[in-house]
Amino acid sequence: MNKKEKVPYVVTSKSYTAVAINCAAKAGEWIKSRIGTVKQLSTKTSAQDLVTEVDKGAEQMIRKLILTHFPDHAILGEEGVEPGAEASMKALEAAKEEPYLWIVDPIDGTTNYVHGFPFYSVSIALAHKGEVIVGVVYDPSRDELFIAEKGKGAYVHGNPTLVSKESSLSQSLLATGFPMDTSFNLPQNMAGLQALLPKVRNVRGGGSAALHMAYVAAGRLSGYWELGLNAWDVAAGALLIQESGGKVTDTEGRPYDLAVRNVVATNGAIHESVLDTLSEAEATGFRKD
Ligand code: IPD
Ligand code: CA
């Protein structure tokens, strides 16, 4: 090697999960410290699709930290991808075969963040050859860190998380999100809402997909569904739920993988009932033509 060539210093011996936790905690703390100070509020695909300098800064921070430990790993972060569903799908397609792929949403719930509504999160997952092996969701407002490792369970505050026990829709509390795509996904989701709402105890729309999924994992919600999500909204939450005894599929019942955009995530016991109701209401978000 040429003597002048600098060998990059690489921090070794850090577990993937420790790095994910460190990234989420550091970014989360910084994000929270900046609440109410946003200076650059921009829109992406529509007037409702918001991004701020804090989203971008947090993603930079997370990228740097991951690459310090794992310089050959790939990163798919929301703010590193062109806006819109098509660009997201393309970016995932290009990255999903990477041996190690970090999937990052620096702020899941940017609208809430901008309004000071304390329900937003940092979502970080690591996929090995397309399979999620680590998932971390951090809620800075409540200082709650949800952690899952493939095959090793899921935890919040160091305690194992377990999905809830409701076995019928009539006992269930669900959550959903309201898609930005007003031409197809939104009317589809409204049809699903109209069909499910009379059958359940109630439906919440908290505004952070990752946090809704963490709440399903922790038994605080019986289930959650949403249409038109991206890998970074779902990957960490999906592992949290699977490792807590729940079930995650697409809205037609196919098992979860990174490309799933129309998501049903439940305690398992009510899964079929949610799928059936969406199907009967023709509200799965899949085009029938
Ligand atoms: C959004 C949130 C929201 C969901 C949207 C997502 P973002 O993520 O998860 O709850 O309804 O579909 O895009 O844009 O705040 O990262
Ligand atoms: Ca985001």
mmCIF file of C-alpha atoms in Angstrom, residues 59 63 75-81 102-106 232:
data_model
loop_
_atom_site.group_PDB
_atom_site.id
_atom_site.type_symbol
_atom_site.label_atom_id
_atom_site.label_comp_id
_atom_site.label_asym_id
_atom_site.label_seq_id
_atom_site.Cartn_x
_atom_site.Cartn_y
_atom_site.Cartn_z
ATOM 1 C CA GLU A 59 -30.633 11.293 8.722
ATOM 2 C CA ARG A 63 -25.765 7.719 8.292
ATOM 3 C CA ILE A 75 -28.245 2.574 3.783
ATOM 4 C CA LEU A 76 -31.741 3.294 2.493
ATOM 5 C CA GLY A 77 -32.945 6.469 4.175
ATOM 6 C CA GLU A 78 -36.119 8.391 3.401
ATOM 7 C CA GLU A 79 -34.291 11.675 2.886
ATOM 8 C CA GLY A 80 -31.774 10.065 0.507
ATOM 9 C CA VAL A 81 -34.498 8.998 -1.931
ATOM 10 C CA TRP A 102 -29.937 -0.236 7.044
ATOM 11 C CA ILE A 103 -33.423 1.184 6.546
ATOM 12 C CA VAL A 104 -33.868 4.565 8.182
ATOM 13 C CA ASP A 105 -36.702 6.987 8.802
ATOM 14 C CA PRO A 106 -35.130 9.846 10.769
ATOM 15 C CA TRP A 232 -38.630 2.824 6.186
#
